[in-house]
CSV table of C-alpha atoms in Angstrom, one decimal:
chain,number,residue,atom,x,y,z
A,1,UNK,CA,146.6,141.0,59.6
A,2,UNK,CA,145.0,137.9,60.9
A,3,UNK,CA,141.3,139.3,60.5
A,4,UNK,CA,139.7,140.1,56.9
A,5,UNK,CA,136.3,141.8,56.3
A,6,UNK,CA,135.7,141.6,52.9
A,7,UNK,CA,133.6,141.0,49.7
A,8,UNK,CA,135.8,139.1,47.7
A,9,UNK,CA,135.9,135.0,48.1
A,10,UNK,CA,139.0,133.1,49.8
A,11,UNK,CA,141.1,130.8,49.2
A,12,UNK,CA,141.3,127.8,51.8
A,13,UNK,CA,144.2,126.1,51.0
A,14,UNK,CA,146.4,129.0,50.2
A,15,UNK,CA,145.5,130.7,53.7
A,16,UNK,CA,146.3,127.0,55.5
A,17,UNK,CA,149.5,127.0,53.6
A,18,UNK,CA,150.3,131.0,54.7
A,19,UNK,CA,149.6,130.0,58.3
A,20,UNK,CA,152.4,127.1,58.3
A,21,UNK,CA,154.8,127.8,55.9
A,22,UNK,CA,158.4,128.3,57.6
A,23,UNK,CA,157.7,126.5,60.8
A,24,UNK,CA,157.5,123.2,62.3
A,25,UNK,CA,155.9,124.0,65.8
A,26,UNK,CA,152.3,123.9,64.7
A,27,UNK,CA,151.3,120.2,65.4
A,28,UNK,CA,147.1,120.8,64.8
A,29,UNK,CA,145.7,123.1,62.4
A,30,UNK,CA,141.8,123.2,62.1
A,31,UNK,CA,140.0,125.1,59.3
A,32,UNK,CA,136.4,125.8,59.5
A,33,UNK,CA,134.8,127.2,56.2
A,34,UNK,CA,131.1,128.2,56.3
A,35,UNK,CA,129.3,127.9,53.1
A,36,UNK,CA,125.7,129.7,51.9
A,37,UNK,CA,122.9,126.8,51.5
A,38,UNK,CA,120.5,126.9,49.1
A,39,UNK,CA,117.2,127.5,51.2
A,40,UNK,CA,113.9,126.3,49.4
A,41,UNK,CA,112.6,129.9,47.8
A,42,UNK,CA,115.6,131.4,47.3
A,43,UNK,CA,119.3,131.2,46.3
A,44,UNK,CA,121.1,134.0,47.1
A,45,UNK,CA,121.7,136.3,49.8
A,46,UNK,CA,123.0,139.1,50.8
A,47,UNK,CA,125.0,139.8,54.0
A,48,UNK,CA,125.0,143.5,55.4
A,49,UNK,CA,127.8,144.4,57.8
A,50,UNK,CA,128.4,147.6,60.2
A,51,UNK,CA,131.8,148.8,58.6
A,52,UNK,CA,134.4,149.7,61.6
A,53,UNK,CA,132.4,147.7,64.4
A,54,UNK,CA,133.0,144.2,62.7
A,55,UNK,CA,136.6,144.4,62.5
A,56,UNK,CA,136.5,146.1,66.2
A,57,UNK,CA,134.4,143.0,66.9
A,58,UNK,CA,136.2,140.2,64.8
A,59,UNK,CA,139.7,141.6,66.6
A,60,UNK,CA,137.8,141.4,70.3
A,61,UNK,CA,136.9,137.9,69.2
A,62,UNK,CA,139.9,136.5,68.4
A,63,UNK,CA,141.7,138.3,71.1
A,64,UNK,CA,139.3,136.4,73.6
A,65,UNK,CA,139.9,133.2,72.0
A,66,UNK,CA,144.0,133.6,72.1
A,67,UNK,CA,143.6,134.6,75.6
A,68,UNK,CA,141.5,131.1,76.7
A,69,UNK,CA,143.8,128.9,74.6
A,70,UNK,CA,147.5,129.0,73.7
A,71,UNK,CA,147.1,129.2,70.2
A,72,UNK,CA,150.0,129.7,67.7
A,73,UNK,CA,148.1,131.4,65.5
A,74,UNK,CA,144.7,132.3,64.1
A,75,UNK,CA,142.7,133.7,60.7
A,76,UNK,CA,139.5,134.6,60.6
A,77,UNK,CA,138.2,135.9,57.5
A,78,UNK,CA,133.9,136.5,56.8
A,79,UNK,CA,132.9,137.9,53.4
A,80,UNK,CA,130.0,140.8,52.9
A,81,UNK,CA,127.9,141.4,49.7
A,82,UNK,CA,125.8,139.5,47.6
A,83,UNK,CA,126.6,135.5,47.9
A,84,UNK,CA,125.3,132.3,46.0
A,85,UNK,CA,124.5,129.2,46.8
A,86,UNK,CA,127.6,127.7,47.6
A,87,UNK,CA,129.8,130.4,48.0
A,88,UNK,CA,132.4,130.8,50.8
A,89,UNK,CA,130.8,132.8,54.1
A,90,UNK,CA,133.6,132.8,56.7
A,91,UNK,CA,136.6,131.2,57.5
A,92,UNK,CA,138.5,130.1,60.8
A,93,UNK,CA,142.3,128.7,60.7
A,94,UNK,CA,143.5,128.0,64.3
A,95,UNK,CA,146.7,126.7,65.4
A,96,UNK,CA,147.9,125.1,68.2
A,97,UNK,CA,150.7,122.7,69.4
A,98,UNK,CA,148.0,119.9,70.1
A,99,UNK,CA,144.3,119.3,68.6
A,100,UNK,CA,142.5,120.4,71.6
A,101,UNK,CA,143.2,124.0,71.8
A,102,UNK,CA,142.8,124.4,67.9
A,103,UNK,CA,139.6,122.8,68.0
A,104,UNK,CA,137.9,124.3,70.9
A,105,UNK,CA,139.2,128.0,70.0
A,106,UNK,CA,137.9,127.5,66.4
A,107,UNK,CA,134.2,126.7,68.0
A,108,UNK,CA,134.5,129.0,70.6
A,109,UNK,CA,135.3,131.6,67.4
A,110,UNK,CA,132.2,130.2,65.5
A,111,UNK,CA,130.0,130.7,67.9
A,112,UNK,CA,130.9,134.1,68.9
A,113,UNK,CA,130.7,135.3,65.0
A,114,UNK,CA,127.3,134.0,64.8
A,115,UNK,CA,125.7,136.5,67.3
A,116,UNK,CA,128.4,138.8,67.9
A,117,UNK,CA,129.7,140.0,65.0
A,118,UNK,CA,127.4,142.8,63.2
A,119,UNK,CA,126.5,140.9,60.3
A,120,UNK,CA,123.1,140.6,59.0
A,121,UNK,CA,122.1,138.0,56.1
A,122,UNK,CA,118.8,138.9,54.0
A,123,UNK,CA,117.9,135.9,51.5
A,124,UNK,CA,116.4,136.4,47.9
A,125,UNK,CA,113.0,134.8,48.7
A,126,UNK,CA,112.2,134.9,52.2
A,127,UNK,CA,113.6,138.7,53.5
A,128,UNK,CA,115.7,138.8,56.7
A,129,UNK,CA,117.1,135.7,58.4
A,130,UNK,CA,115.7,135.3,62.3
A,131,UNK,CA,118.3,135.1,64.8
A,132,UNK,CA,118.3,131.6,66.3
A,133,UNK,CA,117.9,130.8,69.6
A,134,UNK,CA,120.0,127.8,69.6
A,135,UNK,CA,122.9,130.4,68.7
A,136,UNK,CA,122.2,132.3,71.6
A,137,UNK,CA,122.2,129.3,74.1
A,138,UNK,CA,125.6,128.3,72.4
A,139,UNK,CA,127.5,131.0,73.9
A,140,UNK,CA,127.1,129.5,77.3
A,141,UNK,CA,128.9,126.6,77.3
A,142,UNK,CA,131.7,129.0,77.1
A,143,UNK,CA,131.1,131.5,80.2
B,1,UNK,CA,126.1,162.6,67.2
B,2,UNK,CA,126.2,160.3,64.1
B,3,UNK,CA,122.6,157.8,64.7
B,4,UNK,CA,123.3,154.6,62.4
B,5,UNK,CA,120.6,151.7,61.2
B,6,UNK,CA,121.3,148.5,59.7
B,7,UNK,CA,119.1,145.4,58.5
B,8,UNK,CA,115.3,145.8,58.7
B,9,UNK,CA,115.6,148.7,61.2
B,10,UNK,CA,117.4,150.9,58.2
B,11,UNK,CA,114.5,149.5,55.9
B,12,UNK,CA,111.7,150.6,58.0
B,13,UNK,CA,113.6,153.5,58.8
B,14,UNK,CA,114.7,154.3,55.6
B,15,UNK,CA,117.8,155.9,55.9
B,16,UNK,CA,121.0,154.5,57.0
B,17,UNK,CA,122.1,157.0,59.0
B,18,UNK,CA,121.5,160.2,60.2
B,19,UNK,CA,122.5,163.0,62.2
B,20,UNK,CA,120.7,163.5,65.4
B,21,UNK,CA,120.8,166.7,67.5
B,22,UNK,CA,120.0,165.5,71.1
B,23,UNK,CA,119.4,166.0,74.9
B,24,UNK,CA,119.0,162.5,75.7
B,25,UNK,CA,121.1,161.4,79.1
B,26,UNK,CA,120.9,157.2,77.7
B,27,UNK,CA,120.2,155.5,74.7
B,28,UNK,CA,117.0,154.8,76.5
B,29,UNK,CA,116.1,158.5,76.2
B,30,UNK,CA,117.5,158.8,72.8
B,31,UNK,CA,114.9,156.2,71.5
B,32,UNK,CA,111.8,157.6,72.7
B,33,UNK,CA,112.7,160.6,71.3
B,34,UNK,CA,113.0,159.1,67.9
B,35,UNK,CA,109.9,157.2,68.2
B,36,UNK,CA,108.3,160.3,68.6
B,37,UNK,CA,109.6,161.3,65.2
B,38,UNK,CA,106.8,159.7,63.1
B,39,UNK,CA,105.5,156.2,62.2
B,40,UNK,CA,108.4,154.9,60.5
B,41,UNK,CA,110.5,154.7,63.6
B,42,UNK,CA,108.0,153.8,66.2
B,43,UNK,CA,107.4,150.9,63.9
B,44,UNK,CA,111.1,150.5,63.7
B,45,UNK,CA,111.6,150.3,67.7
B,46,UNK,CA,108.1,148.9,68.7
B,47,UNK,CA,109.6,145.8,69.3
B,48,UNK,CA,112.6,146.6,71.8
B,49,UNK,CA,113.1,143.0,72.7
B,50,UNK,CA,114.5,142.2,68.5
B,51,UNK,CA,116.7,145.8,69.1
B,52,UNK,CA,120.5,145.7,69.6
B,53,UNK,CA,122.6,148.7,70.2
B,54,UNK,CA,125.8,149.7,70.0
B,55,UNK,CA,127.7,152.8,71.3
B,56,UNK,CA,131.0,154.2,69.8
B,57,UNK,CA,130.9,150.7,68.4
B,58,UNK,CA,130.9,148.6,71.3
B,59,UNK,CA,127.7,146.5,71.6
B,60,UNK,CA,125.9,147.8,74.9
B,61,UNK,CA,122.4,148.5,76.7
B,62,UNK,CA,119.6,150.6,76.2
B,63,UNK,CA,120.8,152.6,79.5
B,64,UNK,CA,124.0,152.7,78.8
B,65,UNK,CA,125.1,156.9,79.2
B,66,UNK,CA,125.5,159.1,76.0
B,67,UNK,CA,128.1,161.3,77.1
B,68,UNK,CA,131.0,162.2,75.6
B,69,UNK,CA,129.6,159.6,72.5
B,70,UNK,CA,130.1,160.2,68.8
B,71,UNK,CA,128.2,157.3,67.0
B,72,UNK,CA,125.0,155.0,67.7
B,73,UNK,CA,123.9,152.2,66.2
B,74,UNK,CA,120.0,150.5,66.2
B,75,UNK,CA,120.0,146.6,64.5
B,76,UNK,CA,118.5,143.7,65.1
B,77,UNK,CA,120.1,140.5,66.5
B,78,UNK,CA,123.2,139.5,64.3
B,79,UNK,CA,123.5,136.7,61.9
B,80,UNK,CA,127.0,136.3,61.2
B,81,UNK,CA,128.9,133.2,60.2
């Protein structure tokens, strides 16, 4: 399954090496890991998720992004639960024969998760994170 | 139909979901009437402009039609990634 919602942490390297192992077509493959920062106040946080919709969603989204760019193949995992400081968030592996498509589909991915997928992050100190505008306004460089 | 919170709508709220027996034509309908319940949800929706919604799982518009639907959902604007 190319999408993953789940609570337990991933492994980059092994899902790079899953995504080209037997093959020799994939010519750029672009991995984008987001990580939790440690916010002044406080250094966890907790990410709440709408079970059924955000694998509905994470599908859509990567179905939109294979249908804009001819990728070989694609990943995207995003973890729920209680994160540190540090820990691993999300993950998108894109492939493509040239850099292009693999970059701009991994960006166009990004930016779709941020405001698109129902996932909600609460942090230790300061309560619910705002929605930002800026991730709002990034969606239209790609309409 | 199944009426689900998440985020700060659940807290205020203070369930995460419910079931809700209604006559309500749109989801604009459906949240008056649950305003209408008591304090805790008309704090909850007082601000409509931080509200999302999402019908049968698909993210929509307050006057999108309830017909035929099985689930609704009430959260605030996502922060994924």
């Amino acid at each position: 399954m190319a999408v993953s919602v789940q609570a337990e942490d991933f492994n980059v390297g092994a899902e790079m090496a899953a995504m080209s192992a037997g093959r020799a077509d994939i010519g750029a493959l672009v991995s984008f890991t987001g990580l939790v920062r440690d916010m002044a106040g406080g250094s966890e946080m907790v990410l709440e998720h709408y079970p059924g919709m955000t694998e509905k969603a994470l599908v859509s989204i990567e179905a939109e992004a294979r249908g804009r760019w001819a990728l070989q193949d694609c990943r995207i995992i995003h973890r729920f639960g209680p994160l540190n400081a540090g820990a691993q968030i999300v993950l998108v592996l894109t492939a493509s024969p040239h850099r292009h498509a693999a970059f701009e589909a991994a960006e166009f991915i990004m930016d779709f998760l941020k405001s698109r997928a129902p996932f909600w992050k609460k942090e230790a100190g300061s309560g619910w994170v705002d929605a930002r505008e800026a991730d709002e306004t990034a969606l239209e460089r790609w309409k | 139909m199944q009426v689900l919170y998440f985020a700060w709508m659940r807290e205020r709220i203070g369930v995460p979901k419910e079931k809700v027996v209604t006559s309500a034509a749109t989801v604009a309908e459906l949240v008056e009437e649950l305003k209408a319940r008591g304090e805790r949800y008309a704090m909850a929706f007082a601000d409509m402009a931080s509200v999302r919604v999402a019908v049968d799982q698909e993210l929509t518009e307050l006057s999108a039609s309830l017909k035929g639907v099985r689930e609704v959902a009430f959260f605030p604007p996502m922060t994924g990634g």
